[in-house]
GROMACS .gro file of C-alpha atoms in nm:
model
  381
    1UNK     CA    1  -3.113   1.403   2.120
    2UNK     CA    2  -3.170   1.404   1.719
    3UNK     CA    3  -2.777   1.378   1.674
    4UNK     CA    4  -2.731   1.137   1.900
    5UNK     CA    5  -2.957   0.899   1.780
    6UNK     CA    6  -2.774   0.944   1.418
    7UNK     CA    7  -2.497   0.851   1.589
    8UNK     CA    8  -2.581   0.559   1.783
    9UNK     CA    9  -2.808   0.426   1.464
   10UNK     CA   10  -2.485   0.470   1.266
   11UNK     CA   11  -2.269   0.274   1.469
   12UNK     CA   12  -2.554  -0.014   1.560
   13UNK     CA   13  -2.579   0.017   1.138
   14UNK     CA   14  -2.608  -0.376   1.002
   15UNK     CA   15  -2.461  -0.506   0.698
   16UNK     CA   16  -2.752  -0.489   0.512
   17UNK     CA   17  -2.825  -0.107   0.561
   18UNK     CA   18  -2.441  -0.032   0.475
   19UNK     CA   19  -2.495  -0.220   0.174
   20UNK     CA   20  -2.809  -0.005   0.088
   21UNK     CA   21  -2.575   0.300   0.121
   22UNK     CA   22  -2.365   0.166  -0.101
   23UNK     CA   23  -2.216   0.370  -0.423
   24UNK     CA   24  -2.289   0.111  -0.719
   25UNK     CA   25  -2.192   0.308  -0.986
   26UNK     CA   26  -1.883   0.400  -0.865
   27UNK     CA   27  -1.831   0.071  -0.823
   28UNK     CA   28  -1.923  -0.029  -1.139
   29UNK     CA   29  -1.691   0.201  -1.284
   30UNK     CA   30  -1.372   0.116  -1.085
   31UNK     CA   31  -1.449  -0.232  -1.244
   32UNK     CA   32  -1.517  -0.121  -1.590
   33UNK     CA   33  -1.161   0.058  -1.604
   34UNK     CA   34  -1.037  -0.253  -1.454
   35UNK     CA   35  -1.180  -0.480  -1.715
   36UNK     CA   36  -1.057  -0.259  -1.976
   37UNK     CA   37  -0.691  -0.267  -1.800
   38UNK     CA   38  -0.666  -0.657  -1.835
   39UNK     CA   39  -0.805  -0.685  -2.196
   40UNK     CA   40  -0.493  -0.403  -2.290
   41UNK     CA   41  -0.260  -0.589  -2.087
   42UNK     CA   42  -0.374  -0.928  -2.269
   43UNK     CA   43  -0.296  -0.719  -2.572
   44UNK     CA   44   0.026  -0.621  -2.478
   45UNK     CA   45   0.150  -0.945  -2.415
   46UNK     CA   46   0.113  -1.041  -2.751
   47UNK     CA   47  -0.226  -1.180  -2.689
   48UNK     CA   48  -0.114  -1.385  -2.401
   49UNK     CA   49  -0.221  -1.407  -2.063
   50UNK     CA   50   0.114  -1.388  -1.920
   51UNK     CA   51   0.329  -1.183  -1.853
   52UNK     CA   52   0.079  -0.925  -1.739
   53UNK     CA   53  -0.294  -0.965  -1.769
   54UNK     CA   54  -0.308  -1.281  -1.539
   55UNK     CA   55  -0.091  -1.085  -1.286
   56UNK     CA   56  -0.264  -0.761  -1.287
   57UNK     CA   57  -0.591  -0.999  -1.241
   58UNK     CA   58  -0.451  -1.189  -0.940
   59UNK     CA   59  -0.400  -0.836  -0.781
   60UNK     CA   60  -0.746  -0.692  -0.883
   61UNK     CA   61  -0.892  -0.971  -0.671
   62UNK     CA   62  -0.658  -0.833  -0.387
   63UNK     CA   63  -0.710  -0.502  -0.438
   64UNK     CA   64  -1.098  -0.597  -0.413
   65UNK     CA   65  -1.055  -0.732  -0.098
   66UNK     CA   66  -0.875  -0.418   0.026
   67UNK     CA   67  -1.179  -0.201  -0.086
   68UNK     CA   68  -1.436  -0.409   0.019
   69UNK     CA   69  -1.250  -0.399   0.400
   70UNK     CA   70  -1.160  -0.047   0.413
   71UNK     CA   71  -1.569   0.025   0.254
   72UNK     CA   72  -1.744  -0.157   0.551
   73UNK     CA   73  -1.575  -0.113   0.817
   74UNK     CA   74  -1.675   0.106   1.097
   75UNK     CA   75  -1.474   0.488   0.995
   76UNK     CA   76  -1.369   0.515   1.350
   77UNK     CA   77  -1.121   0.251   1.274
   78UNK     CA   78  -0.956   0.462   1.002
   79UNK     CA   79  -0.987   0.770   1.249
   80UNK     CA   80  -0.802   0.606   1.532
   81UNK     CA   81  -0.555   0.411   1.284
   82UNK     CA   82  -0.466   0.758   1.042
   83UNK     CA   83  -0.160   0.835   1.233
   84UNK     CA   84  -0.006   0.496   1.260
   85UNK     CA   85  -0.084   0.422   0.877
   86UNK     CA   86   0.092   0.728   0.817
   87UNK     CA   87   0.382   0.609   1.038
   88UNK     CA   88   0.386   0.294   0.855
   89UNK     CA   89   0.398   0.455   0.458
   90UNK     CA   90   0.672   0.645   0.646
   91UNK     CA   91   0.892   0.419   0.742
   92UNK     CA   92   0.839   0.235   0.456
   93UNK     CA   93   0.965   0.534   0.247
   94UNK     CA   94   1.281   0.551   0.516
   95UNK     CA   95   1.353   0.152   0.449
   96UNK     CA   96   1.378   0.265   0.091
   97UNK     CA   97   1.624   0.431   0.111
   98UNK     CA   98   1.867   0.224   0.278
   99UNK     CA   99   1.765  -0.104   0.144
  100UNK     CA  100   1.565  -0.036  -0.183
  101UNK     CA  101   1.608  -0.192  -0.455
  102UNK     CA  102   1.641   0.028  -0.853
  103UNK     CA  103   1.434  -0.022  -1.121
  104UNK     CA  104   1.387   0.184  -1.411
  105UNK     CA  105   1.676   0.404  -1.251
  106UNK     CA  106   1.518   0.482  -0.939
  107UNK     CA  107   1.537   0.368  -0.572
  108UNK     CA  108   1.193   0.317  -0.529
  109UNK     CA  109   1.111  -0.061  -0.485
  110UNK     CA  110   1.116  -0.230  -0.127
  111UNK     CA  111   1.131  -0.609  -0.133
  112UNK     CA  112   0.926  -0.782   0.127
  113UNK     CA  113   1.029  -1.107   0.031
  114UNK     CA  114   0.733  -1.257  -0.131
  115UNK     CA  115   0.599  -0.921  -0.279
  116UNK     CA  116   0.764  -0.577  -0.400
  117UNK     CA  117   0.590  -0.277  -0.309
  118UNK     CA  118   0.642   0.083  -0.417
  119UNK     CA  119   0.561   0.286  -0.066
  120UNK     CA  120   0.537   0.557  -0.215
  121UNK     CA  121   0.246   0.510  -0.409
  122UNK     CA  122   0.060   0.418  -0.048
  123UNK     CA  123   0.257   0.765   0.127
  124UNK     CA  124  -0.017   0.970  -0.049
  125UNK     CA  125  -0.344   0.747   0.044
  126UNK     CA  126  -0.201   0.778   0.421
  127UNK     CA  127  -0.101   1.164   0.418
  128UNK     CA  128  -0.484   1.168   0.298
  129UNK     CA  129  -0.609   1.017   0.617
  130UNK     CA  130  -0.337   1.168   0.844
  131UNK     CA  131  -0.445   1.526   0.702
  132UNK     CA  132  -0.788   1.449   0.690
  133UNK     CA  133  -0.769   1.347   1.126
  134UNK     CA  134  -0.550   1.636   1.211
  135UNK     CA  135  -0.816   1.939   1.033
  136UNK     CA  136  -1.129   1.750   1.145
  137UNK     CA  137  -1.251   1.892   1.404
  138UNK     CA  138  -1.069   2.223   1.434
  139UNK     CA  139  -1.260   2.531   1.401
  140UNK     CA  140  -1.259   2.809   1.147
  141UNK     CA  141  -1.040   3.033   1.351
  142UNK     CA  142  -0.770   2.749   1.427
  143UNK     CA  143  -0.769   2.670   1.082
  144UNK     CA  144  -0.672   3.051   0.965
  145UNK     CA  145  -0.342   3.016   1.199
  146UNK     CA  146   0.008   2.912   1.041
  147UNK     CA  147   0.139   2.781   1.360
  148UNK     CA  148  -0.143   2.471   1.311
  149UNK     CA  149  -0.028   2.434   0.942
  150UNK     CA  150   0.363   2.340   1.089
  151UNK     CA  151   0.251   1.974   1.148
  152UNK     CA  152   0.085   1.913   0.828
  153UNK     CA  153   0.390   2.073   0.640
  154UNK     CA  154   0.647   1.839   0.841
  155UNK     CA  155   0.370   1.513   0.709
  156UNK     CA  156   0.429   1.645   0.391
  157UNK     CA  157   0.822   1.762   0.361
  158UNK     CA  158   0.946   1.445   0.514
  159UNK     CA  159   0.803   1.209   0.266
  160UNK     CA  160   0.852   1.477   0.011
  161UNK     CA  161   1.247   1.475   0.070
  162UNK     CA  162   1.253   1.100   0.044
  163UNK     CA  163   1.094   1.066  -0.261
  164UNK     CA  164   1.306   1.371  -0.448
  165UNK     CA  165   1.568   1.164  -0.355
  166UNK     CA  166   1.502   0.818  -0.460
  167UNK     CA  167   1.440   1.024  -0.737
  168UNK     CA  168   1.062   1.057  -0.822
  169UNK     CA  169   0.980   1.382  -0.923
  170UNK     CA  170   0.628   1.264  -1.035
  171UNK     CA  171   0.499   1.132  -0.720
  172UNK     CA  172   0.682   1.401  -0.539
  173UNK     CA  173   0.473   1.669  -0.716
  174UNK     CA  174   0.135   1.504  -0.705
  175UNK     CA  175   0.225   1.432  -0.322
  176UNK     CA  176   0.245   1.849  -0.285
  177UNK     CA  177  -0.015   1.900  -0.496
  178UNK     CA  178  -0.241   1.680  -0.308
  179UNK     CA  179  -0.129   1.831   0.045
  180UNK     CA  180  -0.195   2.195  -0.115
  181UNK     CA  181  -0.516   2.132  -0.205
  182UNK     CA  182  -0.645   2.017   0.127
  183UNK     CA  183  -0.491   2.307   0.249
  184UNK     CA  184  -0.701   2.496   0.049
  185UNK     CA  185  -1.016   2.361   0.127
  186UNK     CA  186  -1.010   2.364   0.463
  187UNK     CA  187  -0.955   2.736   0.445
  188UNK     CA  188  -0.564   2.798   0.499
  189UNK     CA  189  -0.482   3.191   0.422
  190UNK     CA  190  -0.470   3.258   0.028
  191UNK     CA  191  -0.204   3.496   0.051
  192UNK     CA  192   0.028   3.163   0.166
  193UNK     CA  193  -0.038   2.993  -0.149
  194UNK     CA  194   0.110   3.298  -0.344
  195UNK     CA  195   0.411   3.339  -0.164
  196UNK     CA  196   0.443   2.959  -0.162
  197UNK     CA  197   0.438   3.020  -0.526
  198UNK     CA  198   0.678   3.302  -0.552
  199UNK     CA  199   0.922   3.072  -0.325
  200UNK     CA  200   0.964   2.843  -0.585
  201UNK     CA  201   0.957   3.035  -0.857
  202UNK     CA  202   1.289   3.171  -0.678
  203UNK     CA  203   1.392   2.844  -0.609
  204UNK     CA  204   1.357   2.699  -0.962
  205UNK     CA  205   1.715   2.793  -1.081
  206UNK     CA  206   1.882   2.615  -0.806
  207UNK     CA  207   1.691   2.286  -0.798
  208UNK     CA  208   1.749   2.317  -1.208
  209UNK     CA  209   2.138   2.303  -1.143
  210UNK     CA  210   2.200   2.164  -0.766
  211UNK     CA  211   1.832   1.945  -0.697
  212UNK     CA  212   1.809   1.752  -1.070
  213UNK     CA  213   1.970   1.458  -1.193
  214UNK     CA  214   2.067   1.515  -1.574
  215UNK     CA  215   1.839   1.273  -1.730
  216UNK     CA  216   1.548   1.518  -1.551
  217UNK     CA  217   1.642   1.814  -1.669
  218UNK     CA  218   1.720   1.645  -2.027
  219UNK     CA  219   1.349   1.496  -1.953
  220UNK     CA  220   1.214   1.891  -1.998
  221UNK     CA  221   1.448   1.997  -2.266
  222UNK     CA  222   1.297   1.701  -2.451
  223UNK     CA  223   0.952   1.822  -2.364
  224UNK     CA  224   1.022   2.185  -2.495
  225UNK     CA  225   1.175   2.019  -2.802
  226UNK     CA  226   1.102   1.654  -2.858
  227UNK     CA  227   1.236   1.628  -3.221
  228UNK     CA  228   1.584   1.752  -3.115
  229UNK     CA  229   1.662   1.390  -3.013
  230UNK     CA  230   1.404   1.099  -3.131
  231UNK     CA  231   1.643   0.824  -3.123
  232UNK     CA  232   1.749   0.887  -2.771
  233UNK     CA  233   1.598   1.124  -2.475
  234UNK     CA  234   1.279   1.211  -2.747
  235UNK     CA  235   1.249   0.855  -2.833
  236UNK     CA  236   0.938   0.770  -2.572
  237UNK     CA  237   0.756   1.069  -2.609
  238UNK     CA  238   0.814   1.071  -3.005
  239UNK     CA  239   0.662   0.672  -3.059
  240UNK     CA  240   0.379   0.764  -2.797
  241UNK     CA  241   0.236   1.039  -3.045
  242UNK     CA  242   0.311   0.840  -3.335
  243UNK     CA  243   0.076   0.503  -3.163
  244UNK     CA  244  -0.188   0.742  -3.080
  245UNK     CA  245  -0.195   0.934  -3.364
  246UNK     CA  246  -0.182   0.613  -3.593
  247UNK     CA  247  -0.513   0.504  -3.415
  248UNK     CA  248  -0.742   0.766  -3.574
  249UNK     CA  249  -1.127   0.809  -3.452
  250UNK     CA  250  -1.212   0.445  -3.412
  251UNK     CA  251  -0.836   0.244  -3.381
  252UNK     CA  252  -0.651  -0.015  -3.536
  253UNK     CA  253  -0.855  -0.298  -3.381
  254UNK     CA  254  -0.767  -0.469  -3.051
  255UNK     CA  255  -0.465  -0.690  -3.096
  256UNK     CA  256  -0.344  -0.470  -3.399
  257UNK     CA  257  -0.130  -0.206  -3.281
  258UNK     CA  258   0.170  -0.162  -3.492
  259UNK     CA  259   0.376   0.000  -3.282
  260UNK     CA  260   0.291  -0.121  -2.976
  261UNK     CA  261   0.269  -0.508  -3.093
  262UNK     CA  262   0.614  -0.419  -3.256
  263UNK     CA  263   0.732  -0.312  -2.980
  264UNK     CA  264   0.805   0.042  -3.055
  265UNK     CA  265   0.608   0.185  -2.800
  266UNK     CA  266   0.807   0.183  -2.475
  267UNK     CA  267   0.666   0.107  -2.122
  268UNK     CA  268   0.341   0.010  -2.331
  269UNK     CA  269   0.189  -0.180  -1.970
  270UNK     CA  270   0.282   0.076  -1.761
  271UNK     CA  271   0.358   0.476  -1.802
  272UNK     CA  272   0.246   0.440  -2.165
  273UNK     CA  273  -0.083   0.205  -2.143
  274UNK     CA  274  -0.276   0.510  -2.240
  275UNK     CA  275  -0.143   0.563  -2.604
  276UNK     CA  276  -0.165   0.190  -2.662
  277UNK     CA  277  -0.529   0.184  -2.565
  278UNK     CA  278  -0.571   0.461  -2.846
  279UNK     CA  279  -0.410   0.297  -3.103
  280UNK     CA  280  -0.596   0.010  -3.042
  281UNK     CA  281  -0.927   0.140  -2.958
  282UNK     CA  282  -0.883   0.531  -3.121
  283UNK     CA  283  -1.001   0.879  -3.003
  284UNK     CA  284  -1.347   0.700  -2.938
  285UNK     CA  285  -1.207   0.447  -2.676
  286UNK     CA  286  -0.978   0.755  -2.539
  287UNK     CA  287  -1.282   0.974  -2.468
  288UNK     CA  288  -1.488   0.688  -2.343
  289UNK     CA  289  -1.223   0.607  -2.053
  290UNK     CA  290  -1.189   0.970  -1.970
  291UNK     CA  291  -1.561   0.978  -1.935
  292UNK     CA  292  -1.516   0.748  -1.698
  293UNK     CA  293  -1.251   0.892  -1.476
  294UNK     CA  294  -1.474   1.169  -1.488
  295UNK     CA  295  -1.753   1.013  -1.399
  296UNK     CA  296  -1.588   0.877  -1.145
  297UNK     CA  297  -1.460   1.219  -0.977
  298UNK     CA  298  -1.779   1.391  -1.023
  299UNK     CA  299  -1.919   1.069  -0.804
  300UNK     CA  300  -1.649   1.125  -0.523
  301UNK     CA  301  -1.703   1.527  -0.555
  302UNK     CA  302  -2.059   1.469  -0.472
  303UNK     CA  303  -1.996   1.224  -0.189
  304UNK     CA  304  -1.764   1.494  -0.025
  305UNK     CA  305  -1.987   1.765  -0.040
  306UNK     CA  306  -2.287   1.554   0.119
  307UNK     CA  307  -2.111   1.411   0.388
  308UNK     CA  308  -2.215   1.536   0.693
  309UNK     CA  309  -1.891   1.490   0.894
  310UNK     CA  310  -1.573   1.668   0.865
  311UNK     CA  311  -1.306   1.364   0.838
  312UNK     CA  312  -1.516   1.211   0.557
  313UNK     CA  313  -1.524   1.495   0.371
  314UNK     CA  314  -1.164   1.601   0.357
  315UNK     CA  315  -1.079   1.210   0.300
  316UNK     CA  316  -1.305   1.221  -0.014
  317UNK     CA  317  -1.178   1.493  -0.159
  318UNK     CA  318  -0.796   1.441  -0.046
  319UNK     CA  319  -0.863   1.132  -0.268
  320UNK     CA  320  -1.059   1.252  -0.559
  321UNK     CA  321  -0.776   1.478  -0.596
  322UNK     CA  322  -0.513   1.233  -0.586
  323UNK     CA  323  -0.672   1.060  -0.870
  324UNK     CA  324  -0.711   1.362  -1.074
  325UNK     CA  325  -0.342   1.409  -1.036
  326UNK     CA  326  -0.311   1.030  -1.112
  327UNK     CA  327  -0.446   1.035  -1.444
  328UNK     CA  328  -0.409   1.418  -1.581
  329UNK     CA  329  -0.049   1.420  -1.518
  330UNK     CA  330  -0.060   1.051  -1.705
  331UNK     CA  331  -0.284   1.163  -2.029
  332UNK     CA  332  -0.066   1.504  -2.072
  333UNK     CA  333   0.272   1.322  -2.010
  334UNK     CA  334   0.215   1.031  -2.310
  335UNK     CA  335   0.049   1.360  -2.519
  336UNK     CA  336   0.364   1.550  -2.495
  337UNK     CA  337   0.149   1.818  -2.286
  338UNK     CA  338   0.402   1.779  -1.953
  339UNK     CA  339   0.759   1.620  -1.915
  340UNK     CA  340   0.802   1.260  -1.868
  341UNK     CA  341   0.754   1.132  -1.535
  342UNK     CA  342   0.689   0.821  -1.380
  343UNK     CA  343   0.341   0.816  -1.285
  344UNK     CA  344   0.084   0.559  -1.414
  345UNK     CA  345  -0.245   0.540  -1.515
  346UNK     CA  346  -0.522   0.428  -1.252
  347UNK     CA  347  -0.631   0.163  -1.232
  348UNK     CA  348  -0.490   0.059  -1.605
  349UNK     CA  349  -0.095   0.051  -1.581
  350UNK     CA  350   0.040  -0.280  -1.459
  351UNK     CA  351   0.155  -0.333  -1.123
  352UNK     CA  352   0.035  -0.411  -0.789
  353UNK     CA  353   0.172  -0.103  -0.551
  354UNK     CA  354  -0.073   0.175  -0.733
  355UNK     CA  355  -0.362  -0.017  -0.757
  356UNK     CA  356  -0.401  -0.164  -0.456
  357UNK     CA  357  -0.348   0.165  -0.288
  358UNK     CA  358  -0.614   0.340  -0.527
  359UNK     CA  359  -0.866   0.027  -0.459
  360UNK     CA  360  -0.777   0.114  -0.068
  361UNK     CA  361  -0.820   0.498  -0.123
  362UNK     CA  362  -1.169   0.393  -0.324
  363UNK     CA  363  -1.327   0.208   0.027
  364UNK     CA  364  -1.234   0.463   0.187
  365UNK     CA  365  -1.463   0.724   0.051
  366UNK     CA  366  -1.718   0.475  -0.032
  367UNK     CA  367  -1.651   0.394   0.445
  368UNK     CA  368  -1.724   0.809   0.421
  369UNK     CA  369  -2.022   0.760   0.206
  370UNK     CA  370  -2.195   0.477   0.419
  371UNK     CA  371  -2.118   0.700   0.733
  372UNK     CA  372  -2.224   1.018   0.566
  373UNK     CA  373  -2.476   1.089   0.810
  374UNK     CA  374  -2.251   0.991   1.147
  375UNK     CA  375  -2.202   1.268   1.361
  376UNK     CA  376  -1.814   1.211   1.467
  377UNK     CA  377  -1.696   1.350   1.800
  378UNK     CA  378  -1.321   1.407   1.894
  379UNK     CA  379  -1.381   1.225   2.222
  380UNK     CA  380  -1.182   0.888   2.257
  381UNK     CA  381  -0.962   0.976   1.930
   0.00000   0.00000   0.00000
């Protein structure tokens, strides 16, 4: 009778008591790093609002509208809806590939006429919620059998394929990683993960000569050895360390980046925002962001592990690792700690596909934290 009431309280809940369950200071911190975002993007066009700060603002409002819709609405939405969002990032990914467009050499872009989106950036948001409804409510003995992991592996290879193709290596690998470690967490065998591991071990020698393009595998040569070529494939990674190094403990001053305002510093609004922020700001305004992310993940950590129901918790946590992945693979790429890929920084690097999937992925745990105490049945899903 005790449950039961939760749930019918939960579902009868008003605005005002949603509200009250509300995560300010995760909130707060989503908009600091956004703030911070459009003052480097002011910076980076020269001190000018346009080309980028003005934009990026226009789709901070947008993305705030996402996250304030996906925060109070009633979870059984997302529940019902998981598969057919997932269906939708899907064939998005499939129209890619026939009729994307390239930028930056890679068939990633989809034009929608008034608006170009990047679907895979929203692929990993709905493999989040597609996971998250297919392990919720099976028990600790269906969850220890491989034949229930087939399904989840198929979500995941499809869109995998797709991407490796367009190519994208970097949101490829963070689209794994993210898949492995719900797979983890919900309690899939250990000894899967190691031959998983062995497998591509195996496998690395033939996706080094048959599965990369040559500007990939001259990406990781670079990495091993950046100075071998810092007027061409070492250029990036060369001026990056040069910008951040240059900014010392406390920076150059905002609007006084040398390389960056000189344009040395490539992809400075994007991939690179990171080591244009240090130059400007130094190791000080460096460690103050990453506070933040961390912050940030330590918030959605905690909202996983209270939450009372299954789906929110494996949604939180599918999420709080996909930002992790975000923004680690992002730091250690523009530090010359990992290759170059194309991932950006969240929340921070310009453009509209990333954040307003994050800002959607953010009101989605913040929907699991409001409903923390629901009790969810699988009836009527």
């Amino acid at each position: 009778m005790a449950n039961m009431t939760r749930v019918s309280n939960a579902n009868m809940m008003s605005f005002s008591e949603k509200l009250e369950r509300f995560s300010w200071p995760i909130f707060i911190s989503i908009c600091a790093v956004l703030g911070i975002s459009v003052l480097v993007l002011f910076s980076a066009g020269g001190g000018n609002w346009q080309p980028y700060a003005l934009s990026q603002l226009l789709k901070i409002f947008l993305g705030l509208g996402v996250f304030f819709f996906a925060a109070f609405s009633n979870i059984k939405t997302w529940i019902k809806s998981a598969y057919v969002i997932y269906a939708i990032a899907l064939l998005f990914i499939i129209l890619v590939t026939f009729v994307g467009f390239t930028g930056m050499g890679a068939q990633r872009w989809l034009s929608l006429g008034f608006i170009n989106i990047q679907p895979s950036e929203f692929i990993k948001i709905a493999l989040v919620l597609a996971l998250a409804r297919y392990f919720a409510w099976m028990n600790s003995v269906e969850l220890t059998q491989f034949k229930n992991y087939i399904i989840p592996l198929i979500m995941l290879f499809v869109p995998f394929g797709l991407i490796v193709a367009q190519p994208d290596l970097g949101t490829a690998i963070s689209l794994a990683l993210i898949s492995l470690g719900i797979f983890y967490i919900v309690g899939a065998n250990k000894k899967w993960f190691i031959i998983a591991a062995i497998l591509a071990l195996v496998s690395a020698p033939v996706v080094w000569f048959g599965g990369m393009h040559d500007y990939q595998r001259e990406r990781i040569i670079t990495f091993i050895n950046p100075e071998n070529d810092v007027q061409g494939a070492g250029y990036q990674i060369t001026q990056a360390k040069i910008a951040f190094g240059s900014g010392g403990f406390l920076g150059k001053g905002y609007l006084s980046g040398t390389q960056s305002q000189q344009s040395f510093l490539p992809e400075k609004q994007t991939d690179f925002i990171f080591t244009m922020f240090g130059e400007e700001f130094g190791f000080l305004g460096a460690f103050f962001l990453l506070l933040i992310y961390t912050f940030i993940i330590i918030i959605l950590f905690w909202t996983a592990k209270t939450c009372r129901n299954r789906f929110g918790q494996l949604v939180c946590f599918g999420f709080m690792l996909n930002f992790f992945i975000y923004y680690f693979i992002n730091i250690s790429m523009v530090l010359g700690l990992l290759p170059t890929v194309g991932v950006p920084l969240p929340l921070m690097s310009f453009g509209g596909s990333s954040l307003i999937s994050l800002m959607f992925g953010f009101g989605l745990c913040q929907n699991a934290r409001i409903h923390k105490d629901q009790q969810l049945s699988s009836k009527g899903f």
